[in-house]
Amino acid sequence: MAPTPARAIAVALLTFVCFGFAVATDEAPMKWLRAHATFYGGADASGTMGGACGYGNLYSSGYGTRTAALSSVLFNDGASCGQCYKIACDRKLADPAFYKPGVTVMITATNLCPPNDALPNDNGGWCNLPRQHFDMAQPAWEKIGVYKGGIIPVMYQMVPCVKKGGVRFKIVGHDYFNLVTVMNVAAAGSIKSMNVKSSDSPDWMPMARNWGANWHSLALLTGKELSFRLTDTDGQTVVFNAIVPGGWKFGQTFASNLQFV
């Protein structure tokens, strides 16, 4: 089996382009940073389900097999969940026998690739600090890399996320502890802050990041009509008025028709 990092514990729209550094926007050249990439999860990516962002079943939640687990330095304690990246095979460093030139693949960051301090970071501990590393779902990896290669050097940059449909909210928990998973976020892809307002109060209440893309409130909101106010990591704020109808139950998911742009 390929020398992947220790199985990601808990998985950014990445585009892999084996063109070296020759990618630029209309306004200015994009800044590329160096990293490495491996793969995990099996040929069908079934081993990537769940993950440290809390998106659950990545097939049904819309992320599919174009996902990656980020090393700790990139994961940023979950603040990077949902962020999107463009990745290029680093032609200056990659062995040409182990990558496919001129091929691209789209990926979203949905998991954490944990460090393995028992291994050196140049021989198995690929996600150890301070390494910047992407452990990709195998189907995504095989769009750009050769299976037996196992690990390849890449270049990466953060890019806006493109998503179909609106932002989605899944509510779990219990009375006085509402845990909301925010999914399918376009543009920045990641959320900086979140507030909730119920139908019986005019005031917005702050929510706190619990883990990954999950935010919690400690108020009694069970069954009440709810609105959410989200601010993404680019500073854009969108209000989802009455997105959760009265009478809701824990475990339900609510899809909006609003999206970040």
Short mmCIF file of C-alpha atoms in Angstrom, two decimals:
data_model
loop_
_atom_site.label_atom_id
_atom_site.label_comp_id
_atom_site.label_asym_id
_atom_site.label_seq_id
_atom_site.Cartn_x
_atom_site.Cartn_y
_atom_site.Cartn_z
CA MET A 1 0.00 0.00 0.00
CA ALA A 2 1.11 3.55 -0.67
CA PRO A 3 2.96 5.26 2.21
CA THR A 4 0.10 7.47 3.31
CA PRO A 5 0.00 9.29 6.67
CA ALA A 6 -1.73 7.73 9.64
CA ARG A 7 -5.42 7.43 8.83
CA ALA A 8 -7.10 10.80 9.12
CA ILE A 9 -9.20 10.89 12.27
CA ALA A 10 -11.90 12.99 11.86
CA VAL A 11 -11.38 15.70 5.57
CA ALA A 12 -11.30 22.71 -0.04
CA LEU A 13 -11.96 22.64 -3.34
CA LEU A 14 -8.43 21.86 -4.55
CA THR A 15 -7.42 21.93 -8.16
CA PHE A 16 -4.34 19.98 -9.00
CA VAL A 17 -2.50 21.21 -12.05
CA CYS A 18 0.79 19.66 -13.07
CA PHE A 19 1.93 22.80 -14.90
CA GLY A 20 4.61 24.08 -12.51
CA PHE A 21 4.07 27.73 -11.57
CA ALA A 22 2.47 29.22 -14.69
CA VAL A 23 -0.97 30.08 -13.28
CA ALA A 24 -2.20 33.66 -12.80
CA THR A 25 -5.36 35.70 -12.38
CA ASP A 26 -6.43 38.53 -14.68
CA GLU A 27 -5.11 41.06 -12.16
CA ALA A 28 -1.90 39.63 -10.72
CA PRO A 29 0.09 36.43 -10.47
CA MET A 30 -1.16 34.08 -7.80
CA LYS A 31 1.11 33.24 -4.90
CA TRP A 32 1.99 29.56 -4.73
CA LEU A 33 3.09 27.77 -1.56
CA ARG A 34 4.80 24.41 -1.32
CA ALA A 35 3.32 21.29 0.32
CA HIS A 36 3.09 17.54 -0.20
CA ALA A 37 0.12 15.29 -0.92
CA THR A 38 -0.76 11.67 -0.17
CA PHE A 39 -4.03 9.69 -0.29
CA TYR A 40 -6.33 7.58 1.91
CA GLY A 41 -9.85 6.20 2.12
CA GLY A 42 -9.87 3.47 -0.54
CA ALA A 43 -10.76 3.44 -4.22
CA ASP A 44 -14.37 4.50 -3.49
CA ALA A 45 -13.36 7.03 -0.80
CA SER A 46 -15.59 5.21 1.70
CA GLY A 47 -12.85 5.60 4.31
CA THR A 48 -13.13 9.38 4.16
CA MET A 49 -16.68 9.52 5.55
CA GLY A 50 -17.25 11.44 8.75
CA GLY A 51 -14.17 13.46 9.60
CA ALA A 52 -13.00 16.28 11.83
CA CYS A 53 -15.19 18.91 10.15
CA GLY A 54 -18.40 17.04 10.98
CA TYR A 55 -19.89 16.89 7.48
CA GLY A 56 -20.89 13.25 8.00
CA ASN A 57 -21.62 11.28 4.86
CA LEU A 58 -19.65 13.15 2.24
CA TYR A 59 -21.64 11.56 -0.60
CA SER A 60 -25.04 12.79 0.62
CA SER A 61 -23.76 16.14 1.94
CA GLY A 62 -22.49 17.04 -1.53
CA TYR A 63 -18.72 16.84 -1.07
CA GLY A 64 -18.33 13.51 -2.85
CA THR A 65 -14.87 12.04 -3.40
CA ARG A 66 -13.07 15.32 -4.14
CA THR A 67 -11.96 15.88 -0.56
CA ALA A 68 -8.78 16.11 1.51
CA ALA A 69 -7.62 15.98 5.11
CA LEU A 70 -5.36 18.87 6.10
CA SER A 71 -2.32 18.71 8.32
CA SER A 72 -2.62 20.55 11.64
CA VAL A 73 -0.91 23.71 10.45
CA LEU A 74 -3.44 24.04 7.61
CA PHE A 75 -6.49 22.73 9.51
CA ASN A 76 -6.21 25.57 12.04
CA ASP A 77 -8.31 23.86 14.74
CA GLY A 78 -11.22 23.48 12.31
CA ALA A 79 -11.31 27.08 11.10
CA SER A 80 -10.28 25.87 7.63
CA CYS A 81 -13.16 23.41 7.24
CA GLY A 82 -14.78 23.90 3.84
CA GLN A 83 -12.00 26.05 2.42
CA CYS A 84 -11.01 25.53 -1.18
CA TYR A 85 -7.59 25.27 -2.73
CA LYS A 86 -5.91 25.04 -6.08
CA ILE A 87 -3.03 22.55 -6.03
CA ALA A 88 -0.39 22.04 -8.66
CA CYS A 89 2.08 19.21 -8.93
CA ASP A 90 5.45 20.76 -8.18
CA ARG A 91 7.19 19.87 -11.42
CA LYS A 92 10.52 21.13 -10.10
CA LEU A 93 10.50 18.59 -7.27
CA ALA A 94 8.12 15.78 -8.28
CA ASP A 95 9.39 12.56 -9.84
CA PRO A 96 7.83 12.54 -13.35
CA ALA A 97 7.20 8.81 -12.96
CA PHE A 98 4.68 9.45 -10.19
CA TYR A 99 2.39 12.22 -11.43
CA LYS A 100 0.13 12.85 -14.40
CA PRO A 101 1.01 16.15 -16.12
CA GLY A 102 -1.71 18.53 -17.27
CA VAL A 103 -4.51 16.95 -15.21
CA THR A 104 -6.72 18.84 -12.71
CA VAL A 105 -9.04 17.70 -9.91
CA MET A 106 -11.39 19.63 -7.64
CA ILE A 107 -11.37 18.98 -3.86
CA THR A 108 -12.84 20.40 -0.59
CA ALA A 109 -11.07 20.25 2.80
CA THR A 110 -13.27 18.15 5.10
CA ASN A 111 -10.96 16.44 7.57
CA LEU A 112 -7.87 16.61 9.76
CA CYS A 113 -4.74 14.61 8.98
CA PRO A 114 -3.29 14.08 12.47
CA PRO A 115 0.42 14.20 13.25
CA ASN A 116 2.31 11.01 14.04
CA ASP A 117 5.18 12.06 16.25
CA ALA A 118 6.46 8.49 16.36
CA LEU A 119 7.62 8.92 12.77
CA PRO A 120 9.99 11.54 11.31
CA ASN A 121 8.28 14.18 9.20
CA ASP A 122 10.35 13.22 6.18
CA ASN A 123 9.54 9.52 6.46
CA GLY A 124 5.92 8.74 7.36
CA GLY A 125 5.02 11.62 9.68
CA TRP A 126 3.80 13.65 6.71
CA CYS A 127 1.25 15.62 8.74
CA ASN A 128 3.58 16.49 11.61
CA LEU A 129 4.20 20.13 12.49
CA PRO A 130 5.24 22.29 10.73
CA ARG A 131 4.50 20.44 7.47
CA GLN A 132 1.80 21.72 5.13
CA HIS A 133 0.21 18.57 3.78
CA PHE A 134 -2.93 17.36 2.00
CA ASP A 135 -4.05 13.74 2.51
CA MET A 136 -6.45 13.34 -0.40
CA ALA A 137 -9.30 10.95 -1.03
CA GLN A 138 -7.85 8.23 -3.26
CA PRO A 139 -10.09 8.93 -6.31
CA ALA A 140 -8.91 12.54 -6.27
CA TRP A 141 -5.28 11.53 -5.84
CA GLU A 142 -5.42 9.18 -8.79
CA LYS A 143 -6.50 12.04 -11.05
CA ILE A 144 -3.04 13.56 -10.64
CA GLY A 145 -0.76 10.96 -9.10
CA VAL A 146 0.39 7.41 -9.74
CA TYR A 147 -0.75 5.04 -6.97
CA LYS A 148 2.65 3.50 -6.32
CA GLY A 149 4.20 6.93 -5.84
CA GLY A 150 2.34 7.43 -2.57
CA ILE A 151 3.49 10.99 -1.91
CA ILE A 152 4.28 13.85 -4.27
CA PRO A 153 5.38 17.48 -3.78
CA VAL A 154 2.74 20.02 -4.81
CA MET A 155 2.12 23.76 -4.99
CA TYR A 156 -1.10 25.19 -3.56
CA GLN A 157 -3.15 28.35 -3.17
CA MET A 158 -6.53 29.11 -1.63
CA VAL A 159 -9.30 29.87 -4.14
CA PRO A 160 -13.03 30.72 -3.91
CA CYS A 161 -15.32 27.71 -3.50
CA VAL A 162 -17.99 26.97 -6.09
CA LYS A 163 -21.02 25.11 -4.73
CA LYS A 164 -24.40 24.04 -6.08
CA GLY A 165 -27.45 25.28 -4.17
CA GLY A 166 -27.59 27.19 -0.91
CA VAL A 167 -25.99 26.83 2.50
CA ARG A 168 -27.30 23.91 4.57
CA PHE A 169 -27.78 23.56 8.33
CA LYS A 170 -28.04 20.32 10.28
CA ILE A 171 -29.19 20.52 13.92
CA VAL A 172 -28.35 17.88 16.52
CA GLY A 173 -27.95 17.99 20.30
CA HIS A 174 -30.63 18.42 22.95
CA ASP A 175 -32.42 21.13 24.96
CA TYR A 176 -30.01 23.91 25.96
CA PHE A 177 -27.36 22.50 23.62
CA ASN A 178 -28.02 23.02 19.93
CA LEU A 179 -25.17 21.86 17.68
CA VAL A 180 -25.47 23.16 14.11
CA THR A 181 -23.32 21.87 11.25
CA VAL A 182 -22.90 24.46 8.49
CA MET A 183 -22.39 22.85 5.08
CA ASN A 184 -22.10 23.66 1.38
CA VAL A 185 -20.60 27.13 1.85
CA ALA A 186 -19.36 28.84 -1.33
CA ALA A 187 -16.83 31.67 -1.77
CA ALA A 188 -14.51 31.58 1.28
CA GLY A 189 -15.94 28.18 2.17
CA SER A 190 -15.28 28.62 5.88
CA ILE A 191 -17.21 30.45 8.59
CA LYS A 192 -15.65 32.95 11.00
CA SER A 193 -18.68 33.66 13.21
CA MET A 194 -22.30 32.58 13.60
CA ASN A 195 -25.36 33.97 15.40
CA VAL A 196 -28.84 32.60 16.00
CA LYS A 197 -32.19 34.32 16.61
CA SER A 198 -35.44 32.65 17.58
CA SER A 199 -38.98 33.72 16.68
CA ASP A 200 -39.72 34.79 20.27
CA SER A 201 -36.72 37.13 20.62
CA PRO A 202 -35.54 40.19 18.65
CA ASP A 203 -31.91 39.69 19.66
CA TRP A 204 -29.13 37.81 17.88
CA MET A 205 -27.24 35.41 20.16
CA PRO A 206 -23.64 34.50 19.41
CA MET A 207 -22.79 30.88 18.77
CA ALA A 208 -19.38 29.31 19.42
CA ARG A 209 -17.37 26.94 17.28
CA ASN A 210 -17.63 23.58 19.00
CA TRP A 211 -15.48 21.58 16.59
CA GLY A 212 -14.85 21.66 12.86
CA ALA A 213 -17.83 23.17 11.04
CA ASN A 214 -20.09 22.69 14.09
CA TRP A 215 -21.38 25.65 16.09
CA HIS A 216 -23.31 25.50 19.35
CA SER A 217 -25.67 27.62 21.42
CA LEU A 218 -26.64 27.04 25.05
CA ALA A 219 -30.14 28.50 24.91
CA LEU A 220 -33.48 26.68 24.93
CA LEU A 221 -34.40 26.88 21.25
CA THR A 222 -36.02 23.50 20.74
CA GLY A 223 -38.88 23.63 18.23
CA LYS A 224 -38.71 27.41 17.76
CA GLU A 225 -38.43 29.09 14.36
CA LEU A 226 -34.76 29.98 13.91
CA SER A 227 -32.73 32.42 11.82
CA PHE A 228 -28.96 32.29 11.39
CA ARG A 229 -26.44 35.03 10.62
CA LEU A 230 -23.12 33.86 9.21
CA THR A 231 -19.92 35.77 8.54
CA ASP A 232 -17.34 33.97 6.44
CA THR A 233 -13.58 34.24 6.77
CA ASP A 234 -13.53 36.88 4.01
CA GLY A 235 -15.84 39.10 6.08
CA GLN A 236 -19.02 38.60 4.04
CA THR A 237 -22.23 38.33 6.12
CA VAL A 238 -25.41 36.57 5.02
CA VAL A 239 -28.64 36.35 7.05
CA PHE A 240 -30.83 33.26 6.70
CA ASN A 241 -34.18 34.44 8.00
CA ALA A 242 -36.55 31.77 9.34
CA ILE A 243 -34.49 29.02 7.70
CA VAL A 244 -35.56 26.59 10.43
CA PRO A 245 -39.38 26.38 10.78
CA GLY A 246 -41.15 26.01 14.10
CA GLY A 247 -41.61 22.44 15.24
CA TRP A 248 -38.25 21.18 13.98
CA LYS A 249 -36.66 18.06 15.42
CA PHE A 250 -33.05 17.23 16.25
CA GLY A 251 -31.34 15.43 13.38
CA GLN A 252 -33.04 17.44 10.62
CA THR A 253 -31.16 19.30 7.87
CA PHE A 254 -32.45 22.55 6.39
CA ALA A 255 -31.32 23.80 2.97
CA SER A 256 -31.48 27.49 2.14
CA ASN A 257 -31.74 29.21 -1.23
CA LEU A 258 -29.06 31.74 -0.21
CA GLN A 259 -25.35 31.43 -0.87
CA PHE A 260 -22.14 33.40 -0.35
CA VAL A 261 -20.78 34.99 -3.52
#
